[in-house]
Short mmCIF file of C-alpha atoms in Angstrom, two decimals:
data_model
loop_
_atom_site.label_atom_id
_atom_site.label_comp_id
_atom_site.label_asym_id
_atom_site.label_seq_id
_atom_site.Cartn_x
_atom_site.Cartn_y
_atom_site.Cartn_z
CA MET A 1 -29.26 -13.39 -73.92
CA ARG A 2 -32.23 -11.41 -75.20
CA ARG A 3 -35.04 -12.30 -73.02
CA HIS A 4 -37.63 -12.17 -75.56
CA LEU A 5 -36.07 -14.80 -77.44
CA GLN A 6 -37.59 -17.20 -75.03
CA TRP A 7 -40.94 -16.04 -76.15
CA SER A 8 -43.09 -17.59 -78.88
CA ILE A 9 -44.16 -15.72 -81.81
CA LYS A 10 -47.52 -15.39 -80.41
CA GLN A 11 -46.00 -14.10 -76.98
CA LEU A 12 -43.71 -11.72 -79.29
CA THR A 13 -46.40 -10.04 -81.23
CA ALA A 14 -48.77 -9.56 -77.91
CA SER A 15 -45.45 -7.62 -76.46
CA TYR A 16 -45.77 -5.36 -79.59
CA SER A 17 -49.42 -4.68 -79.23
CA ASP A 18 -49.00 -3.72 -75.57
CA GLY A 19 -45.96 -1.59 -76.28
CA GLN A 20 -43.48 -3.73 -74.07
CA LEU A 21 -41.47 -4.24 -77.21
CA SER A 22 -40.99 -2.84 -80.64
CA PRO A 23 -40.41 -4.57 -84.01
CA ARG A 24 -37.51 -2.00 -84.43
CA ARG A 25 -35.84 -2.74 -81.40
CA VAL A 26 -36.14 -6.47 -81.81
CA THR A 27 -34.83 -6.13 -85.50
CA GLU A 28 -31.96 -4.00 -84.46
CA GLU A 29 -30.69 -6.53 -81.82
CA ALA A 30 -31.30 -9.50 -84.30
CA LEU A 31 -28.93 -7.70 -86.82
CA GLN A 32 -26.40 -7.01 -84.08
CA ASP A 33 -26.47 -10.61 -83.00
CA ALA A 34 -26.02 -11.71 -86.43
CA LEU A 35 -22.90 -9.66 -86.93
CA ARG A 36 -21.73 -10.73 -83.24
CA TRP A 37 -22.20 -14.33 -84.24
CA LYS A 38 -20.52 -14.27 -87.71
CA THR A 39 -18.34 -17.17 -86.64
CA LEU A 40 -21.44 -19.50 -87.32
CA ASN A 41 -21.43 -18.47 -90.73
CA ALA A 42 -25.19 -18.81 -90.68
CA PHE A 43 -25.95 -15.81 -92.79
CA VAL A 44 -24.31 -15.05 -96.41
CA ARG A 45 -25.92 -11.78 -96.59
CA LEU A 46 -27.94 -9.53 -94.17
CA THR A 47 -30.47 -7.12 -95.48
CA GLN A 48 -30.09 -4.40 -92.95
CA GLU A 49 -31.81 -1.51 -94.72
CA GLN A 50 -34.74 -3.56 -96.13
CA ALA A 51 -35.24 -4.92 -92.47
CA ALA A 52 -35.05 -1.90 -90.84
CA GLN A 53 -37.69 -0.24 -93.29
CA GLN A 54 -39.76 -3.39 -92.63
CA ALA A 55 -39.48 -3.14 -89.15
CA LEU A 56 -40.24 0.59 -88.85
CA ASP A 57 -43.33 -0.02 -91.12
CA SER A 58 -44.56 -2.67 -88.62
CA GLU A 59 -43.79 -0.58 -85.58
CA GLU A 60 -45.98 2.16 -87.13
CA ARG A 61 -48.91 -0.27 -87.85
CA TYR A 62 -48.64 -1.53 -84.13
CA LYS A 63 -48.97 2.07 -82.86
CA LEU A 64 -52.05 2.53 -84.96
CA ARG A 65 -53.27 -0.93 -83.41
CA GLN A 66 -53.70 -2.47 -87.04
CA PRO A 67 -51.04 -5.25 -87.41
CA ILE A 68 -51.66 -6.76 -90.49
CA SER A 69 -51.26 -10.57 -89.38
CA ASP A 70 -49.95 -12.93 -86.63
CA LEU A 71 -46.29 -12.64 -87.97
CA ASP A 72 -46.19 -8.67 -88.15
CA GLY A 73 -42.72 -7.45 -87.01
CA VAL A 74 -41.36 -11.14 -86.61
CA THR A 75 -37.81 -11.80 -87.70
CA ILE A 76 -37.29 -14.34 -90.46
CA ALA A 77 -34.30 -15.48 -92.29
CA ILE A 78 -34.50 -16.95 -95.86
CA LYS A 79 -32.36 -19.67 -97.68
CA ASP A 80 -30.14 -18.28 -100.41
CA ASN A 81 -32.03 -20.42 -103.01
CA PHE A 82 -35.43 -18.61 -102.94
CA CYS A 83 -35.34 -15.61 -105.14
CA THR A 84 -35.52 -12.07 -103.15
CA LYS A 85 -36.36 -9.16 -105.13
CA ASP A 86 -33.06 -6.75 -105.44
CA VAL A 87 -31.22 -8.93 -103.05
CA HIS A 88 -28.41 -11.39 -104.33
CA THR A 89 -29.68 -14.85 -104.77
CA THR A 90 -26.48 -17.25 -105.29
CA CYS A 91 -27.56 -20.71 -104.16
CA ALA A 92 -24.04 -20.49 -102.40
CA SER A 93 -22.62 -20.84 -105.92
CA ARG A 94 -19.93 -18.99 -108.15
CA MET A 95 -22.43 -19.66 -111.02
CA LEU A 96 -24.95 -17.40 -109.53
CA GLN A 97 -22.89 -14.84 -107.42
CA ASP A 98 -23.94 -11.87 -109.38
CA PHE A 99 -27.61 -12.88 -109.68
CA VAL A 100 -30.22 -10.31 -108.12
CA PRO A 101 -33.70 -11.45 -108.97
CA PRO A 102 -36.39 -8.86 -110.08
CA TYR A 103 -39.00 -10.79 -108.04
CA ASP A 104 -39.72 -12.34 -104.85
CA ALA A 105 -40.50 -16.15 -104.45
CA THR A 106 -44.05 -16.71 -103.42
CA VAL A 107 -42.83 -17.74 -99.97
CA CYS A 108 -41.01 -14.51 -99.52
CA SER A 109 -43.75 -12.25 -100.96
CA ARG A 110 -46.25 -13.81 -98.61
CA LEU A 111 -44.24 -13.34 -95.47
CA LYS A 112 -43.62 -9.67 -96.58
CA GLN A 113 -47.26 -9.07 -97.19
CA ALA A 114 -47.85 -10.45 -93.61
CA GLY A 115 -45.52 -7.90 -92.32
CA ALA A 116 -42.51 -10.18 -91.43
CA VAL A 117 -39.15 -8.53 -91.24
CA ILE A 118 -36.60 -10.44 -93.59
CA LEU A 119 -33.19 -10.25 -92.06
CA GLY A 120 -31.26 -11.87 -94.96
CA LYS A 121 -30.17 -14.70 -96.68
CA THR A 122 -28.81 -18.02 -95.06
CA ASN A 123 -25.93 -20.38 -96.24
CA MET A 124 -26.39 -23.62 -97.77
CA ASP A 125 -24.90 -26.42 -99.64
CA GLN A 126 -24.16 -25.25 -103.33
CA PHE A 127 -27.33 -25.62 -105.30
CA ALA A 128 -28.83 -27.52 -102.26
CA MET A 129 -26.60 -30.49 -102.91
CA GLY A 130 -25.19 -31.63 -99.74
CA ALA A 131 -26.10 -32.82 -96.19
CA GLY A 132 -23.76 -30.65 -94.01
CA THR A 133 -23.56 -27.09 -95.39
CA LEU A 134 -19.93 -27.57 -96.03
CA ASP A 135 -19.90 -27.27 -99.77
CA SER A 136 -20.72 -23.42 -100.09
CA LEU A 137 -18.93 -20.73 -101.87
CA TYR A 138 -19.07 -18.98 -98.57
CA GLY A 139 -17.51 -21.73 -96.39
CA PRO A 140 -19.04 -24.24 -94.02
CA THR A 141 -21.93 -23.30 -91.29
CA LYS A 142 -21.23 -24.33 -87.70
CA ASN A 143 -23.60 -25.83 -85.10
CA ILE A 144 -24.27 -23.62 -82.09
CA TRP A 145 -24.16 -26.69 -79.80
CA SER A 146 -20.67 -27.53 -80.80
CA GLU A 147 -18.22 -28.08 -78.01
CA ASP A 148 -15.73 -25.26 -79.52
CA LEU A 149 -16.60 -22.96 -82.25
CA ASP A 150 -13.14 -21.87 -82.85
CA LYS A 151 -11.02 -25.10 -82.89
CA ASP A 152 -11.64 -28.21 -84.80
CA HIS A 153 -14.17 -29.57 -82.36
CA TRP A 154 -16.83 -27.76 -83.88
CA CYS A 155 -20.03 -29.86 -85.23
CA ILE A 156 -21.62 -29.61 -88.58
CA ALA A 157 -25.16 -27.95 -88.67
CA GLY A 158 -26.56 -30.21 -91.30
CA GLY A 159 -27.64 -29.55 -94.81
CA SER A 160 -28.42 -28.44 -97.21
CA SER A 161 -30.27 -25.75 -95.22
CA GLY A 162 -27.79 -25.44 -92.36
CA GLY A 163 -27.54 -21.75 -92.51
CA SER A 164 -31.34 -21.34 -91.77
CA ALA A 165 -31.26 -24.05 -89.09
CA SER A 166 -28.18 -22.33 -87.28
CA ALA A 167 -29.68 -18.92 -87.32
CA VAL A 168 -32.78 -20.19 -85.54
CA ALA A 169 -30.94 -22.43 -82.99
CA ALA A 170 -28.66 -19.22 -82.18
CA GLY A 171 -31.64 -17.02 -81.51
CA LEU A 172 -30.67 -14.80 -84.44
CA CYS A 173 -34.36 -15.00 -85.68
CA TYR A 174 -37.65 -16.58 -84.67
CA ALA A 175 -38.09 -18.64 -87.90
CA ALA A 176 -36.46 -19.45 -91.16
CA ILE A 177 -37.26 -20.71 -94.55
CA GLY A 178 -35.29 -23.79 -95.97
CA SER A 179 -35.83 -26.13 -98.75
CA ASP A 180 -36.37 -29.87 -98.61
CA THR A 181 -35.56 -32.25 -101.41
CA GLY A 182 -34.58 -35.39 -99.30
CA GLY A 183 -34.35 -34.04 -95.69
CA SER A 184 -32.56 -30.76 -96.29
CA THR A 185 -34.75 -29.07 -93.50
CA ARG A 186 -35.36 -31.95 -91.17
CA ASN A 187 -31.57 -33.05 -91.24
CA PRO A 188 -30.36 -29.69 -89.98
CA ALA A 189 -33.26 -29.20 -87.58
CA SER A 190 -32.44 -32.39 -86.03
CA TYR A 191 -28.82 -31.72 -85.70
CA CYS A 192 -29.32 -27.84 -84.41
CA GLY A 193 -32.05 -28.93 -81.86
CA VAL A 194 -35.13 -26.95 -83.57
CA VAL A 195 -38.51 -27.93 -85.16
CA GLY A 196 -38.09 -28.70 -88.98
CA LEU A 197 -41.38 -29.17 -91.27
CA LYS A 198 -41.57 -30.57 -94.65
CA PRO A 199 -45.26 -29.93 -95.79
CA THR A 200 -47.14 -31.88 -98.22
CA TYR A 201 -45.84 -31.60 -101.68
CA GLY A 202 -47.78 -28.70 -103.48
CA LEU A 203 -49.11 -27.34 -100.21
CA VAL A 204 -46.58 -24.53 -100.42
CA SER A 205 -45.75 -22.86 -103.57
CA ARG A 206 -42.23 -23.60 -105.20
CA HIS A 207 -42.25 -20.43 -107.44
CA GLY A 208 -38.98 -18.73 -106.93
CA LEU A 209 -37.26 -21.52 -105.31
CA ILE A 210 -34.40 -22.29 -107.70
CA PRO A 211 -34.94 -26.17 -108.55
CA LEU A 212 -32.85 -29.03 -107.43
CA VAL A 213 -35.23 -31.81 -108.01
CA ASN A 214 -38.67 -30.52 -109.23
CA SER A 215 -40.61 -33.59 -108.26
CA MET A 216 -39.42 -33.65 -104.84
CA ASP A 217 -38.31 -30.13 -103.95
CA VAL A 218 -40.44 -28.56 -100.93
CA PRO A 219 -40.16 -25.11 -99.12
CA GLY A 220 -39.48 -26.12 -95.51
CA ILE A 221 -40.03 -24.10 -92.12
CA PHE A 222 -37.58 -23.81 -88.98
CA ALA A 223 -38.87 -22.69 -85.94
CA ARG A 224 -38.03 -23.36 -82.09
CA SER A 225 -41.60 -24.52 -81.46
CA VAL A 226 -44.32 -26.46 -83.18
CA SER A 227 -46.67 -23.56 -82.52
CA ASP A 228 -44.22 -21.12 -84.47
CA CYS A 229 -44.03 -23.43 -87.23
CA VAL A 230 -47.77 -23.47 -87.70
CA ALA A 231 -47.88 -19.81 -87.69
CA ILE A 232 -45.43 -19.65 -90.56
CA LEU A 233 -47.36 -22.41 -92.35
CA ASN A 234 -50.62 -20.71 -92.26
CA THR A 235 -48.79 -17.75 -93.86
CA VAL A 236 -47.19 -19.19 -96.65
CA ALA A 237 -49.24 -22.19 -97.73
CA GLY A 238 -52.05 -22.42 -100.49
CA PRO A 239 -52.70 -22.22 -104.09
CA ASP A 240 -50.46 -20.25 -106.19
CA LYS A 241 -51.28 -19.27 -109.88
CA LEU A 242 -47.52 -18.93 -110.53
CA ASP A 243 -46.87 -22.60 -109.69
CA SER A 244 -48.66 -25.49 -111.54
CA THR A 245 -47.64 -28.13 -108.99
CA THR A 246 -49.56 -26.26 -105.97
CA ILE A 247 -52.60 -27.98 -104.62
CA ARG A 248 -55.63 -26.21 -106.17
CA LYS A 249 -57.82 -26.88 -103.07
CA PRO A 250 -58.04 -23.70 -100.88
CA PHE A 251 -55.97 -24.20 -97.85
CA THR A 252 -57.66 -24.08 -94.36
CA LYS A 253 -55.37 -22.50 -91.95
CA LEU A 254 -54.16 -25.08 -88.93
CA ASN A 255 -55.48 -24.52 -85.37
CA LEU A 256 -53.75 -26.80 -82.97
CA PRO A 257 -55.46 -27.53 -79.52
CA ASP A 258 -54.00 -26.52 -76.54
CA VAL A 259 -51.74 -29.29 -75.07
CA GLY A 260 -54.16 -30.19 -72.28
CA GLN A 261 -57.08 -30.85 -74.69
CA ILE A 262 -55.23 -33.10 -77.03
CA ASP A 263 -56.46 -36.80 -76.88
CA LEU A 264 -54.34 -39.51 -78.16
CA SER A 265 -56.52 -42.45 -77.43
CA THR A 266 -57.84 -42.26 -81.17
CA VAL A 267 -54.49 -41.99 -82.69
CA ARG A 268 -52.56 -45.02 -84.22
CA ILE A 269 -48.76 -44.79 -84.27
CA GLY A 270 -46.53 -46.95 -86.60
CA ILE A 271 -42.92 -47.83 -85.90
CA PRO A 272 -41.46 -49.03 -89.20
CA LYS A 273 -39.09 -51.75 -88.58
CA GLU A 274 -37.00 -51.06 -91.68
CA TYR A 275 -35.96 -47.66 -90.04
CA HIS A 276 -33.96 -49.81 -87.37
CA CYS A 277 -30.92 -50.00 -89.72
CA HIS A 278 -27.37 -50.18 -89.78
CA GLY A 279 -25.69 -47.10 -88.33
CA LEU A 280 -28.53 -46.03 -85.99
CA SER A 281 -26.75 -45.18 -82.89
CA ALA A 282 -27.77 -46.59 -79.45
CA GLU A 283 -28.86 -43.06 -78.08
CA VAL A 284 -31.14 -42.51 -80.98
CA LEU A 285 -32.66 -45.98 -80.72
CA GLU A 286 -33.02 -45.28 -76.78
CA THR A 287 -34.81 -41.87 -77.51
CA TRP A 288 -37.09 -43.68 -80.14
CA SER A 289 -38.17 -46.22 -77.81
CA LYS A 290 -38.68 -43.90 -74.98
CA VAL A 291 -41.21 -41.71 -77.07
CA ALA A 292 -43.04 -44.79 -78.35
CA ASP A 293 -43.37 -45.89 -74.76
CA LEU A 294 -44.39 -42.38 -73.95
CA LEU A 295 -47.18 -42.23 -76.54
CA GLU A 296 -48.50 -45.66 -75.74
CA CYS A 297 -48.67 -44.88 -72.10
CA SER A 298 -50.86 -42.01 -72.83
CA GLY A 299 -53.42 -43.72 -74.88
CA ALA A 300 -52.07 -43.93 -78.22
CA SER A 301 -52.15 -47.32 -80.02
CA VAL A 302 -48.45 -48.15 -81.06
CA ARG A 303 -47.29 -50.92 -83.17
CA GLN A 304 -44.80 -52.07 -85.64
CA VAL A 305 -45.11 -51.82 -89.19
CA SER A 306 -43.33 -52.45 -92.47
CA LEU A 307 -42.34 -50.30 -95.36
CA PRO A 308 -40.56 -52.97 -97.35
CA ASN A 309 -39.06 -50.70 -99.93
CA THR A 310 -37.21 -48.50 -97.58
CA ALA A 311 -34.09 -50.36 -98.14
CA ALA A 312 -33.92 -49.55 -101.82
CA SER A 313 -34.95 -45.85 -101.27
CA ILE A 314 -31.79 -44.05 -100.85
CA PHE A 315 -30.48 -45.73 -104.05
CA VAL A 316 -33.81 -44.63 -105.86
CA TYR A 317 -33.45 -41.27 -104.44
CA THR A 318 -29.87 -40.74 -105.67
CA ILE A 319 -30.46 -41.87 -109.13
CA LEU A 320 -33.59 -39.60 -109.71
CA ASN A 321 -31.82 -36.69 -107.89
CA GLN A 322 -28.94 -36.81 -110.19
CA CYS A 323 -31.02 -37.18 -113.33
CA GLU A 324 -33.32 -34.30 -112.20
CA VAL A 325 -30.07 -32.16 -111.47
CA ALA A 326 -28.58 -32.89 -114.96
CA SER A 327 -31.48 -31.47 -116.38
CA ASN A 328 -32.00 -28.48 -114.25
CA MET A 329 -28.40 -27.60 -114.35
CA ALA A 330 -28.37 -27.57 -118.19
CA ARG A 331 -29.66 -23.99 -118.15
CA TYR A 332 -26.47 -22.65 -116.58
CA ASP A 333 -24.21 -22.04 -119.92
CA GLY A 334 -22.88 -18.67 -119.34
CA ILE A 335 -24.93 -17.20 -122.18
CA GLU A 336 -28.39 -17.46 -121.01
CA TYR A 337 -27.96 -17.82 -117.15
CA GLY A 338 -25.10 -17.66 -114.89
CA HIS A 339 -21.42 -17.11 -114.52
CA ARG A 340 -19.69 -16.47 -117.97
CA ALA A 341 -16.06 -17.23 -118.67
CA ALA A 342 -13.65 -14.65 -120.23
CA ASP A 343 -12.73 -17.34 -122.96
CA GLU A 344 -14.96 -17.01 -126.01
CA ARG A 345 -12.96 -18.52 -128.69
CA SER A 346 -15.94 -20.74 -129.44
CA THR A 347 -19.27 -21.48 -128.11
CA GLU A 348 -18.28 -24.89 -126.86
CA GLN A 349 -15.28 -23.63 -125.11
CA LEU A 350 -17.36 -20.73 -123.44
CA TYR A 351 -19.90 -23.35 -122.29
CA ALA A 352 -17.46 -25.69 -120.93
CA LEU A 353 -15.23 -22.95 -119.01
CA SER A 354 -18.30 -21.24 -117.66
CA ARG A 355 -19.69 -24.55 -116.21
CA ALA A 356 -16.09 -25.60 -115.02
CA GLU A 357 -15.59 -22.32 -113.06
CA GLY A 358 -18.97 -21.84 -111.95
CA PHE A 359 -19.75 -25.35 -110.58
CA ASN A 360 -17.99 -27.06 -107.73
CA GLU A 361 -16.79 -30.66 -107.84
CA VAL A 362 -20.20 -31.94 -106.20
CA VAL A 363 -22.28 -30.24 -108.67
CA LYS A 364 -20.18 -31.32 -111.66
CA THR A 365 -20.16 -34.76 -110.43
CA ARG A 366 -23.87 -34.93 -110.10
CA ILE A 367 -24.45 -33.59 -113.56
CA LEU A 368 -22.06 -36.00 -115.20
CA THR A 369 -23.59 -39.06 -113.28
CA GLY A 370 -27.22 -37.76 -114.10
CA ASN A 371 -26.26 -37.58 -117.79
CA PHE A 372 -24.88 -41.00 -117.80
CA LEU A 373 -27.88 -42.48 -116.24
CA LEU A 374 -30.02 -40.84 -118.98
CA LEU A 375 -28.16 -42.07 -121.76
CA LYS A 376 -30.42 -44.22 -124.27
CA LYS A 377 -28.46 -47.27 -123.31
CA ASN A 378 -28.97 -46.55 -119.63
CA TYR A 379 -32.50 -45.07 -119.55
CA ASP A 380 -34.54 -47.98 -118.97
CA HIS A 381 -32.15 -49.72 -116.64
CA TYR A 382 -31.84 -46.97 -114.29
CA PHE A 383 -34.33 -44.01 -114.78
CA GLU A 384 -37.21 -45.96 -115.64
CA LYS A 385 -36.67 -48.77 -112.82
CA ALA A 386 -35.97 -46.14 -110.17
CA LEU A 387 -39.26 -44.58 -111.26
CA ARG A 388 -40.96 -47.91 -110.88
CA VAL A 389 -39.46 -48.45 -107.40
CA ARG A 390 -40.46 -44.91 -106.26
CA ARG A 391 -44.05 -45.77 -106.93
CA LEU A 392 -43.72 -48.82 -104.65
CA ILE A 393 -42.09 -46.72 -101.97
CA ALA A 394 -45.26 -44.44 -102.14
CA GLU A 395 -47.51 -47.34 -102.20
CA ASP A 396 -45.79 -48.72 -98.96
CA PHE A 397 -46.75 -45.35 -97.39
CA ALA A 398 -50.29 -45.48 -98.71
CA LYS A 399 -50.62 -49.05 -97.39
CA VAL A 400 -50.05 -48.12 -93.76
CA PHE A 401 -51.98 -44.95 -93.96
CA ASP A 402 -54.90 -46.02 -95.96
CA SER A 403 -55.34 -49.57 -95.39
CA SER A 404 -58.87 -50.89 -95.51
CA ALA A 405 -58.21 -53.03 -92.48
CA LYS A 406 -58.57 -50.76 -89.56
CA GLU A 407 -56.29 -52.88 -87.44
CA GLU A 408 -53.37 -52.41 -89.82
CA ARG A 409 -54.00 -48.81 -90.53
CA VAL A 410 -52.05 -45.92 -88.79
CA ASP A 411 -52.26 -42.19 -88.45
CA ILE A 412 -48.51 -41.41 -87.72
CA LEU A 413 -45.25 -43.03 -88.43
CA LEU A 414 -42.59 -42.18 -85.63
CA THR A 415 -38.98 -42.75 -86.87
CA PRO A 416 -35.38 -41.29 -86.26
CA THR A 417 -34.68 -38.13 -88.38
CA THR A 418 -30.89 -38.76 -88.61
CA LEU A 419 -28.96 -41.85 -87.48
CA THR A 420 -26.79 -40.20 -84.85
CA GLU A 421 -26.27 -36.77 -82.97
CA ALA A 422 -24.50 -34.04 -85.24
CA PRO A 423 -20.92 -35.24 -86.32
CA LEU A 424 -17.64 -33.32 -85.90
CA TYR A 425 -16.77 -31.35 -88.98
CA LYS A 426 -13.37 -33.48 -89.31
CA ASP A 427 -15.15 -36.58 -89.34
CA PHE A 428 -18.00 -35.60 -91.70
CA ALA A 429 -15.72 -33.79 -94.11
CA SER A 430 -13.45 -36.96 -94.51
CA LEU A 431 -16.63 -38.89 -96.29
CA THR A 432 -17.46 -38.04 -99.86
CA ASN A 433 -20.58 -36.01 -100.79
CA ARG A 434 -22.24 -39.05 -102.01
CA ASP A 435 -21.51 -41.17 -98.74
CA GLN A 436 -22.55 -38.24 -96.56
CA CYS A 437 -25.78 -37.84 -98.25
CA ALA A 438 -26.42 -41.68 -98.19
CA VAL A 439 -26.04 -41.82 -94.33
CA GLN A 440 -27.78 -38.50 -93.64
CA ASP A 441 -30.80 -38.69 -95.69
CA PHE A 442 -31.59 -42.41 -95.09
CA CYS A 443 -34.82 -41.80 -92.81
CA THR A 444 -35.81 -38.47 -94.36
CA GLN A 445 -35.86 -39.02 -98.13
CA PRO A 446 -38.75 -41.44 -98.63
CA ALA A 447 -41.33 -38.79 -97.48
CA ASN A 448 -40.05 -36.69 -100.29
CA MET A 449 -40.56 -39.42 -102.86
CA ALA A 450 -44.00 -40.05 -101.44
CA GLY A 451 -44.82 -36.45 -101.37
CA ILE A 452 -46.10 -36.76 -97.59
CA PRO A 453 -45.64 -34.17 -94.75
CA ALA A 454 -42.97 -34.74 -92.09
CA VAL A 455 -41.70 -32.96 -89.32
CA SER A 456 -38.42 -33.19 -86.98
CA ILE A 457 -38.86 -32.44 -83.29
CA PRO A 458 -35.99 -32.20 -80.74
CA ILE A 459 -36.21 -34.57 -77.90
CA ARG A 460 -33.25 -34.48 -75.75
CA LEU A 461 -29.38 -34.17 -75.53
CA SER A 462 -27.18 -36.97 -75.95
CA ARG A 463 -24.07 -37.68 -73.43
CA ALA A 464 -22.10 -35.49 -75.52
CA GLY A 465 -24.50 -32.58 -75.24
CA LEU A 466 -25.92 -32.52 -78.55
CA PRO A 467 -29.56 -32.67 -79.56
CA LEU A 468 -31.40 -36.01 -80.54
CA SER A 469 -34.36 -35.67 -82.63
CA LEU A 470 -37.44 -37.83 -83.85
CA GLN A 471 -39.42 -37.60 -87.21
CA LEU A 472 -42.94 -37.75 -87.51
CA MET A 473 -44.73 -38.45 -90.82
CA SER A 474 -48.28 -38.68 -91.83
CA ASN A 475 -50.62 -38.86 -95.03
CA SER A 476 -50.58 -36.13 -97.53
CA LEU A 477 -52.58 -33.02 -96.33
CA ASN A 478 -52.71 -34.63 -92.85
CA GLU A 479 -50.78 -31.54 -91.17
CA GLN A 480 -53.27 -31.05 -88.63
CA LEU A 481 -53.04 -34.17 -86.94
CA LEU A 482 -49.25 -34.57 -87.54
CA LEU A 483 -48.28 -31.15 -85.83
CA THR A 484 -50.84 -31.91 -82.97
CA VAL A 485 -49.11 -35.06 -81.98
CA ALA A 486 -45.66 -33.17 -82.35
CA ARG A 487 -46.99 -30.37 -80.10
CA TRP A 488 -47.94 -33.14 -77.49
CA ILE A 489 -44.53 -34.70 -77.71
CA GLU A 490 -42.93 -31.42 -77.57
CA ALA A 491 -44.82 -30.45 -74.27
CA GLN A 492 -43.76 -33.69 -72.59
CA VAL A 493 -39.94 -33.61 -73.45
CA GLU A 494 -39.69 -29.59 -72.80
CA PHE A 495 -36.46 -29.48 -74.91
CA ASP A 496 -34.75 -25.95 -74.65
CA SER A 497 -33.66 -25.07 -78.25
CA LEU A 498 -31.70 -21.92 -76.82
CA GLU A 499 -29.79 -23.55 -74.01
CA HIS A 500 -26.58 -23.82 -75.42
CA THR A 501 -26.97 -20.33 -76.89
CA GLN A 502 -27.51 -19.15 -73.41
CA GLN A 503 -24.39 -20.82 -72.02
CA TYR A 504 -22.30 -19.39 -74.76
CA LYS A 505 -23.45 -15.93 -74.28
CA ALA A 506 -22.91 -16.22 -70.57
CA SER A 507 -19.41 -17.07 -70.92
CA LEU A 508 -18.61 -14.11 -73.26
#
């Protein structure tokens, strides 16, 4: 086990400054570990030459005592649906397996400008359509917390950003970028025992993120601590002239108080009763109750609230997801974009074969369903109605966060992230993709439809030795309070994200 992996990003960069460690050494060890842990299938592509050069440049800056940011020399991984200049970006699909972007996504360019070392691209469900990182051109990603990585007893890493979560949980990098459409950052963060942040919609640019659902997609952040998550957010957030959906207001960097200075006496915590739902495991419920009690005993006001449209949210999310998928995937026709079939007898035949060969069954099913829902005869009944209910879901959150009655208003919502611990691959794979997402995204997707920030933090281990996590949600642009409370909880529970990795490496 690399001792420095126990450090925070701040401690790591301090060790660079005093000469205790060098970016080049840390990067070389990270690349070695990524190759040694190929069984996890966290990375689909390592950018070894680029990473080595970025680390060398960073080392020179530290020698001159001129680091350019708090992330200079920090190793980071990027999900394979973010465009990376001169590096394949495939969305884990045959449709884009030969695509090499000529530009960087804004998130990637800002990390590079900050001096971060980009190790490579991480695995994902094809075009981010999944909740387990099983539906990938490169095969499934495994969870480092599994009982056995070599047999059938391994657990899924969650999805669709499972590769990013797995890489951080295994200590292969200090942080990773994912995307979050309905929980695709928080879900794998929960299963892999790391912190997963979905910022307010528009706070972080989507430029260069290959779209799944434009109205819900948000770049997400994985790290092993809340403070590390904040360091990444402070670097990538802010207006972007290349993305019309970013918030135009200048971003003020977050500065969380020390744990000892956090006062919860003025914080109002809401416990939505609708999240106590069918399928919620007894251990997750117990964890939820204990943290609620912990907050109340420390001075926070904790009370039950209602989000009455939550029960309908998963159906609304599914409809809107598939409708936008049908629209976004139309560009991949084998002529303008994507894989091109060899059969060119007619334009129609070329379209059909290119898409049949390029997309897997999950993507094709969503395209077909989305087009069905958008038919003229179905448009009002499905799509329009789903949009109206989506507005009601957003209004549910607005009522609990912005209520004019002070006694009814809350600052933070505390919920489960996932209903259970990470399932075994063999159990999860027995369900259809639709059923997987309906269960795994139940607690996470409402935040995407409302555009509010949410974070998943690991709390403790289940009796089976797997991470159990909880989710915090707050009002739009309230990341400061959201992450302050998350940091306080993190300090109380003292979860060790690298515990299982240490045990594995010690046994090798």
